[in-house]
């Protein structure tokens, strides 16, 4: 706490940018990859940093860790987004050569690309369809949250209009994909129009 308080009091605004690899809040998943992580302490420290508004926060998640099924990943995503990082990067597990998970791939039922970048297709608790849905969420997360397009509108949607933040990103991302927008370019105006078109398909949103 003393170090964080010192930085918050002494550092010029926007001098530092912290990138913190949370990866998952699932304790069993973290233990499987030999990560010792105290979520309560971690979130406490992140909030100390966040509340001061001096340091930009970039938080990282990884989809596809052992024991983290779809509901667990959704929970991880929602817990971490509650911290309101300036950027939330959603990555997908890669079974790099020489890593412990590559050695134990069969144990966890991993299927993956056998050439670089070695990204997974599925494991014994996360199906290929699950990963596709998470990828849909990741696409619009980048375009709207991380690029800070219409921050106030997105904040309203993730707090008031949808059951959870992940529901907004996943449903919008899947709609985006079904409309074929991932295969064409877009201008800033398009982002507004496409969000509006999506929201018109969602019941009970005024």
C-alpha atoms as a PDB file:
ATOM      1  CA  UNK A   1       0.000   0.000   0.000  1.00  0.00           C
ATOM      2  CA  UNK A   2       2.800   2.427   0.873  1.00  0.00           C
ATOM      3  CA  UNK A   3       4.355   2.138  -2.592  1.00  0.00           C
ATOM      4  CA  UNK A   4       1.032   2.654  -4.354  1.00  0.00           C
ATOM      5  CA  UNK A   5       0.142   5.623  -2.144  1.00  0.00           C
ATOM      6  CA  UNK A   6       3.559   7.162  -2.779  1.00  0.00           C
ATOM      7  CA  UNK A   7       3.155   6.822  -6.563  1.00  0.00           C
ATOM      8  CA  UNK A   8      -0.375   8.201  -6.391  1.00  0.00           C
ATOM      9  CA  UNK A   9       0.838  11.236  -4.473  1.00  0.00           C
ATOM     10  CA  UNK A  10       4.118  11.928  -6.264  1.00  0.00           C
ATOM     11  CA  UNK A  11       3.840  10.736  -9.858  1.00  0.00           C
ATOM     12  CA  UNK A  12       2.644  13.084 -12.592  1.00  0.00           C
ATOM     13  CA  UNK A  13      -0.643  12.022 -14.153  1.00  0.00           C
ATOM     14  CA  UNK A  14      -0.241   9.702 -17.168  1.00  0.00           C
ATOM     15  CA  UNK A  15       3.468   9.111 -16.590  1.00  0.00           C
ATOM     16  CA  UNK A  16       2.926   5.444 -15.735  1.00  0.00           C
ATOM     17  CA  UNK A  17       0.868   2.753 -17.429  1.00  0.00           C
ATOM     18  CA  UNK A  18       0.532  -0.506 -15.520  1.00  0.00           C
ATOM     19  CA  UNK A  19      -0.195  -3.737 -17.364  1.00  0.00           C
ATOM     20  CA  UNK A  20      -1.419  -6.382 -14.926  1.00  0.00           C
ATOM     21  CA  UNK A  21      -1.926  -9.978 -16.015  1.00  0.00           C
ATOM     22  CA  UNK A  22      -4.834 -11.198 -13.934  1.00  0.00           C
ATOM     23  CA  UNK A  23      -5.561 -13.989 -16.463  1.00  0.00           C
ATOM     24  CA  UNK A  24      -8.321 -15.528 -14.315  1.00  0.00           C
ATOM     25  CA  UNK A  25     -10.040 -15.169 -10.964  1.00  0.00           C
ATOM     26  CA  UNK A  26     -10.691 -18.926 -10.873  1.00  0.00           C
ATOM     27  CA  UNK A  27      -8.417 -20.194  -8.090  1.00  0.00           C
ATOM     28  CA  UNK A  28      -8.337 -23.767  -9.399  1.00  0.00           C
ATOM     29  CA  UNK A  29      -7.385 -22.565 -12.892  1.00  0.00           C
ATOM     30  CA  UNK A  30      -4.569 -20.450 -11.492  1.00  0.00           C
ATOM     31  CA  UNK A  31      -3.217 -23.298  -9.401  1.00  0.00           C
ATOM     32  CA  UNK A  32      -3.173 -25.545 -12.468  1.00  0.00           C
ATOM     33  CA  UNK A  33      -0.704 -23.160 -14.130  1.00  0.00           C
ATOM     34  CA  UNK A  34       1.255 -22.569 -10.914  1.00  0.00           C
ATOM     35  CA  UNK A  35      -0.027 -19.048 -10.311  1.00  0.00           C
ATOM     36  CA  UNK A  36      -0.429 -18.055  -6.675  1.00  0.00           C
ATOM     37  CA  UNK A  37      -2.885 -15.192  -6.724  1.00  0.00           C
ATOM     38  CA  UNK A  38      -4.784 -13.609  -3.847  1.00  0.00           C
ATOM     39  CA  UNK A  39      -7.742 -12.098  -5.669  1.00  0.00           C
ATOM     40  CA  UNK A  40      -8.898 -10.029  -2.703  1.00  0.00           C
ATOM     41  CA  UNK A  41      -5.469  -8.436  -2.237  1.00  0.00           C
ATOM     42  CA  UNK A  42      -5.001  -7.992  -5.977  1.00  0.00           C
ATOM     43  CA  UNK A  43      -8.331  -6.226  -6.397  1.00  0.00           C
ATOM     44  CA  UNK A  44      -7.613  -4.049  -3.348  1.00  0.00           C
ATOM     45  CA  UNK A  45      -4.332  -2.867  -4.866  1.00  0.00           C
ATOM     46  CA  UNK A  46      -5.883  -2.279  -8.278  1.00  0.00           C
ATOM     47  CA  UNK A  47      -8.643  -0.173  -6.712  1.00  0.00           C
ATOM     48  CA  UNK A  48      -6.037   1.909  -4.869  1.00  0.00           C
ATOM     49  CA  UNK A  49      -4.391   2.618  -8.202  1.00  0.00           C
ATOM     50  CA  UNK A  50      -7.651   3.126 -10.074  1.00  0.00           C
ATOM     51  CA  UNK A  51      -9.252   5.485  -7.555  1.00  0.00           C
ATOM     52  CA  UNK A  52      -6.323   7.911  -7.675  1.00  0.00           C
ATOM     53  CA  UNK A  53      -6.669   8.373 -11.441  1.00  0.00           C
ATOM     54  CA  UNK A  54      -2.917   8.872 -11.882  1.00  0.00           C
ATOM     55  CA  UNK A  55      -1.922   5.611 -13.572  1.00  0.00           C
ATOM     56  CA  UNK A  56      -3.585   4.092 -16.634  1.00  0.00           C
ATOM     57  CA  UNK A  57      -4.479   0.457 -16.057  1.00  0.00           C
ATOM     58  CA  UNK A  58      -4.320  -2.277 -18.678  1.00  0.00           C
ATOM     59  CA  UNK A  59      -5.624  -5.610 -17.350  1.00  0.00           C
ATOM     60  CA  UNK A  60      -5.188  -8.948 -19.122  1.00  0.00           C
ATOM     61  CA  UNK A  61      -7.348 -12.069 -19.211  1.00  0.00           C
ATOM     62  CA  UNK A  62      -6.719 -15.444 -20.848  1.00  0.00           C
ATOM     63  CA  UNK A  63      -9.539 -17.676 -22.050  1.00  0.00           C
ATOM     64  CA  UNK A  64      -8.885 -21.407 -22.125  1.00  0.00           C
ATOM     65  CA  UNK A  65      -7.059 -22.114 -18.878  1.00  0.00           C
ATOM     66  CA  UNK A  66      -7.622 -25.532 -17.254  1.00  0.00           C
ATOM     67  CA  UNK A  67     -10.834 -25.871 -15.223  1.00  0.00           C
ATOM     68  CA  UNK A  68     -12.202 -22.529 -16.479  1.00  0.00           C
ATOM     69  CA  UNK A  69     -15.405 -23.411 -18.286  1.00  0.00           C
ATOM     70  CA  UNK A  70     -17.637 -20.868 -20.005  1.00  0.00           C
ATOM     71  CA  UNK A  71     -19.616 -19.755 -16.917  1.00  0.00           C
ATOM     72  CA  UNK A  72     -16.366 -19.438 -14.958  1.00  0.00           C
ATOM     73  CA  UNK A  73     -14.789 -17.300 -17.662  1.00  0.00           C
ATOM     74  CA  UNK A  74     -17.873 -15.093 -17.807  1.00  0.00           C
ATOM     75  CA  UNK A  75     -17.557 -14.619 -14.048  1.00  0.00           C
ATOM     76  CA  UNK A  76     -13.848 -13.766 -14.385  1.00  0.00           C
ATOM     77  CA  UNK A  77     -14.614 -11.225 -17.116  1.00  0.00           C
ATOM     78  CA  UNK A  78     -17.371  -9.529 -15.121  1.00  0.00           C
ATOM     79  CA  UNK A  79     -15.307  -9.396 -11.944  1.00  0.00           C
ATOM     80  CA  UNK A  80     -12.351  -7.824 -13.713  1.00  0.00           C
ATOM     81  CA  UNK A  81     -14.422  -5.372 -15.747  1.00  0.00           C
ATOM     82  CA  UNK A  82     -15.969  -4.177 -12.469  1.00  0.00           C
ATOM     83  CA  UNK A  83     -12.578  -2.587 -11.818  1.00  0.00           C
ATOM     84  CA  UNK A  84     -13.187  -0.394 -14.879  1.00  0.00           C
ATOM     85  CA  UNK A  85      -9.701  -0.631 -16.387  1.00  0.00           C
ATOM     86  CA  UNK A  86      -8.852   1.769 -19.170  1.00  0.00           C
ATOM     87  CA  UNK A  87      -8.085  -1.304 -21.289  1.00  0.00           C
ATOM     88  CA  UNK A  88      -9.117  -4.919 -20.828  1.00  0.00           C
ATOM     89  CA  UNK A  89      -7.237  -7.279 -23.110  1.00  0.00           C
ATOM     90  CA  UNK A  90      -8.877 -10.626 -23.701  1.00  0.00           C
ATOM     91  CA  UNK A  91      -6.401 -13.171 -25.020  1.00  0.00           C
ATOM     92  CA  UNK A  92      -6.654 -16.862 -25.835  1.00  0.00           C
ATOM     93  CA  UNK A  93      -4.411 -19.578 -24.480  1.00  0.00           C
ATOM     94  CA  UNK A  94      -1.526 -20.676 -26.671  1.00  0.00           C
ATOM     95  CA  UNK A  95       0.247 -23.970 -26.011  1.00  0.00           C
ATOM     96  CA  UNK A  96       3.779 -22.848 -26.695  1.00  0.00           C
ATOM     97  CA  UNK A  97       6.486 -25.445 -27.041  1.00  0.00           C
ATOM     98  CA  UNK A  98       8.298 -26.220 -23.821  1.00  0.00           C
ATOM     99  CA  UNK A  99       5.516 -24.982 -21.538  1.00  0.00           C
ATOM    100  CA  UNK A 100       3.917 -27.093 -18.842  1.00  0.00           C
ATOM    101  CA  UNK A 101       0.472 -26.941 -20.400  1.00  0.00           C
ATOM    102  CA  UNK A 102       1.831 -28.125 -23.739  1.00  0.00           C
ATOM    103  CA  UNK A 103       3.271 -31.156 -21.931  1.00  0.00           C
ATOM    104  CA  UNK A 104      -0.042 -31.725 -20.133  1.00  0.00           C
ATOM    105  CA  UNK A 105      -2.258 -30.996 -23.149  1.00  0.00           C
ATOM    106  CA  UNK A 106      -3.744 -34.490 -23.196  1.00  0.00           C
ATOM    107  CA  UNK A 107      -4.574 -34.345 -19.486  1.00  0.00           C
ATOM    108  CA  UNK A 108      -6.843 -31.333 -20.049  1.00  0.00           C
ATOM    109  CA  UNK A 109      -8.162 -32.461 -23.424  1.00  0.00           C
ATOM    110  CA  UNK A 110      -6.664 -29.593 -25.400  1.00  0.00           C
ATOM    111  CA  UNK A 111      -6.989 -29.361 -29.154  1.00  0.00           C
ATOM    112  CA  UNK A 112      -4.869 -26.646 -30.700  1.00  0.00           C
ATOM    113  CA  UNK A 113      -3.112 -25.383 -33.789  1.00  0.00           C
ATOM    114  CA  UNK A 114       0.083 -27.428 -34.130  1.00  0.00           C
ATOM    115  CA  UNK A 115       1.974 -24.559 -35.783  1.00  0.00           C
ATOM    116  CA  UNK A 116       2.614 -21.039 -34.522  1.00  0.00           C
ATOM    117  CA  UNK A 117       0.802 -19.365 -32.754  1.00  0.00           C
ATOM    118  CA  UNK A 118      -0.371 -22.709 -31.193  1.00  0.00           C
ATOM    119  CA  UNK A 119      -3.722 -21.246 -30.095  1.00  0.00           C
ATOM    120  CA  UNK A 120      -6.226 -23.677 -28.595  1.00  0.00           C
ATOM    121  CA  UNK A 121      -9.512 -24.756 -30.184  1.00  0.00           C
ATOM    122  CA  UNK A 122     -11.024 -26.357 -27.082  1.00  0.00           C
ATOM    123  CA  UNK A 123     -10.328 -28.338 -23.930  1.00  0.00           C
ATOM    124  CA  UNK A 124     -12.290 -30.710 -21.722  1.00  0.00           C
ATOM    125  CA  UNK A 125     -14.398 -27.938 -20.141  1.00  0.00           C
ATOM    126  CA  UNK A 126     -14.477 -25.306 -22.902  1.00  0.00           C
ATOM    127  CA  UNK A 127     -15.909 -26.183 -26.288  1.00  0.00           C
ATOM    128  CA  UNK A 128     -14.970 -24.703 -29.644  1.00  0.00           C
ATOM    129  CA  UNK A 129     -18.363 -22.948 -29.710  1.00  0.00           C
ATOM    130  CA  UNK A 130     -17.615 -21.434 -26.298  1.00  0.00           C
ATOM    131  CA  UNK A 131     -14.342 -20.028 -27.595  1.00  0.00           C
ATOM    132  CA  UNK A 132     -16.075 -18.621 -30.673  1.00  0.00           C
ATOM    133  CA  UNK A 133     -18.573 -16.790 -28.444  1.00  0.00           C
ATOM    134  CA  UNK A 134     -15.738 -15.383 -26.348  1.00  0.00           C
ATOM    135  CA  UNK A 135     -13.981 -14.259 -29.540  1.00  0.00           C
ATOM    136  CA  UNK A 136     -17.144 -12.450 -30.584  1.00  0.00           C
ATOM    137  CA  UNK A 137     -17.112 -10.593 -27.262  1.00  0.00           C
ATOM    138  CA  UNK A 138     -13.421  -9.792 -27.642  1.00  0.00           C
ATOM    139  CA  UNK A 139     -13.988  -8.179 -31.044  1.00  0.00           C
ATOM    140  CA  UNK A 140     -16.448  -5.531 -29.855  1.00  0.00           C
ATOM    141  CA  UNK A 141     -14.644  -5.139 -26.525  1.00  0.00           C
ATOM    142  CA  UNK A 142     -11.660  -3.839 -28.508  1.00  0.00           C
ATOM    143  CA  UNK A 143     -13.749  -1.573 -30.709  1.00  0.00           C
ATOM    144  CA  UNK A 144     -15.895  -0.001 -28.019  1.00  0.00           C
ATOM    145  CA  UNK A 145     -14.322  -0.396 -24.558  1.00  0.00           C
ATOM    146  CA  UNK A 146     -10.605  -0.294 -25.307  1.00  0.00           C
ATOM    147  CA  UNK A 147     -10.885   2.318 -28.063  1.00  0.00           C
ATOM    148  CA  UNK A 148     -13.202   4.406 -25.854  1.00  0.00           C
ATOM    149  CA  UNK A 149     -15.965   4.884 -28.341  1.00  0.00           C
ATOM    150  CA  UNK A 150     -19.056   6.377 -26.648  1.00  0.00           C
ATOM    151  CA  UNK A 151     -17.874   5.617 -23.096  1.00  0.00           C
ATOM    152  CA  UNK A 152     -21.013   6.901 -21.369  1.00  0.00           C
ATOM    153  CA  UNK A 153     -23.322   4.862 -23.565  1.00  0.00           C
ATOM    154  CA  UNK A 154     -21.312   1.670 -23.109  1.00  0.00           C
ATOM    155  CA  UNK A 155     -21.147   2.233 -19.342  1.00  0.00           C
ATOM    156  CA  UNK A 156     -24.927   2.538 -19.244  1.00  0.00           C
ATOM    157  CA  UNK A 157     -25.374  -0.607 -21.313  1.00  0.00           C
ATOM    158  CA  UNK A 158     -23.062  -2.772 -19.188  1.00  0.00           C
ATOM    159  CA  UNK A 159     -24.520  -1.556 -15.888  1.00  0.00           C
ATOM    160  CA  UNK A 160     -28.217  -0.993 -16.625  1.00  0.00           C
ATOM    161  CA  UNK A 161     -29.376  -2.547 -19.868  1.00  0.00           C
ATOM    162  CA  UNK A 162     -27.893  -6.055 -19.808  1.00  0.00           C
ATOM    163  CA  UNK A 163     -27.799  -8.660 -17.070  1.00  0.00           C
ATOM    164  CA  UNK A 164     -24.000  -8.593 -16.977  1.00  0.00           C
ATOM    165  CA  UNK A 165     -21.287  -6.690 -18.882  1.00  0.00           C
ATOM    166  CA  UNK A 166     -20.231  -9.870 -20.664  1.00  0.00           C
ATOM    167  CA  UNK A 167     -23.785 -10.392 -21.935  1.00  0.00           C
ATOM    168  CA  UNK A 168     -23.604  -7.061 -23.749  1.00  0.00           C
ATOM    169  CA  UNK A 169     -20.242  -7.714 -25.380  1.00  0.00           C
ATOM    170  CA  UNK A 170     -21.029 -11.321 -26.283  1.00  0.00           C
ATOM    171  CA  UNK A 171     -24.496 -10.668 -27.713  1.00  0.00           C
ATOM    172  CA  UNK A 172     -23.346  -7.608 -29.638  1.00  0.00           C
ATOM    173  CA  UNK A 173     -20.249  -9.463 -30.837  1.00  0.00           C
ATOM    174  CA  UNK A 174     -22.284 -12.397 -32.112  1.00  0.00           C
ATOM    175  CA  UNK A 175     -24.709 -10.031 -33.839  1.00  0.00           C
ATOM    176  CA  UNK A 176     -21.726  -8.225 -35.381  1.00  0.00           C
ATOM    177  CA  UNK A 177     -20.420 -11.519 -36.750  1.00  0.00           C
ATOM    178  CA  UNK A 178     -23.772 -12.686 -38.128  1.00  0.00           C
ATOM    179  CA  UNK A 179     -24.127  -9.390 -40.005  1.00  0.00           C
ATOM    180  CA  UNK A 180     -20.764  -9.979 -41.663  1.00  0.00           C
ATOM    181  CA  UNK A 181     -19.271  -6.775 -40.272  1.00  0.00           C
ATOM    182  CA  UNK A 182     -16.084  -8.514 -39.157  1.00  0.00           C
ATOM    183  CA  UNK A 183     -15.180  -9.009 -42.817  1.00  0.00           C
ATOM    184  CA  UNK A 184     -15.500  -5.373 -43.876  1.00  0.00           C
ATOM    185  CA  UNK A 185     -13.969  -2.101 -42.788  1.00  0.00           C
ATOM    186  CA  UNK A 186     -15.705   0.479 -40.677  1.00  0.00           C
ATOM    187  CA  UNK A 187     -15.573   4.196 -40.050  1.00  0.00           C
ATOM    188  CA  UNK A 188     -16.381   5.913 -36.773  1.00  0.00           C
ATOM    189  CA  UNK A 189     -19.939   6.625 -37.910  1.00  0.00           C
ATOM    190  CA  UNK A 190     -20.402   2.924 -38.605  1.00  0.00           C
ATOM    191  CA  UNK A 191     -19.695   2.084 -34.963  1.00  0.00           C
ATOM    192  CA  UNK A 192     -22.593   4.273 -33.871  1.00  0.00           C
ATOM    193  CA  UNK A 193     -24.940   2.947 -36.537  1.00  0.00           C
ATOM    194  CA  UNK A 194     -24.098  -0.704 -35.861  1.00  0.00           C
ATOM    195  CA  UNK A 195     -24.601  -0.352 -32.134  1.00  0.00           C
ATOM    196  CA  UNK A 196     -27.956   1.320 -32.740  1.00  0.00           C
ATOM    197  CA  UNK A 197     -29.003  -1.433 -35.149  1.00  0.00           C
ATOM    198  CA  UNK A 198     -28.063  -4.104 -32.599  1.00  0.00           C
ATOM    199  CA  UNK A 199     -29.902  -2.404 -29.730  1.00  0.00           C
ATOM    200  CA  UNK A 200     -33.073  -2.257 -31.813  1.00  0.00           C
ATOM    201  CA  UNK A 201     -33.089  -6.063 -31.790  1.00  0.00           C
ATOM    202  CA  UNK A 202     -32.799  -6.296 -27.990  1.00  0.00           C
ATOM    203  CA  UNK A 203     -36.111  -6.474 -26.086  1.00  0.00           C
ATOM    204  CA  UNK A 204     -36.934  -3.939 -23.368  1.00  0.00           C
ATOM    205  CA  UNK A 205     -34.260  -1.377 -24.293  1.00  0.00           C
ATOM    206  CA  UNK A 206     -35.592   2.117 -24.851  1.00  0.00           C
END
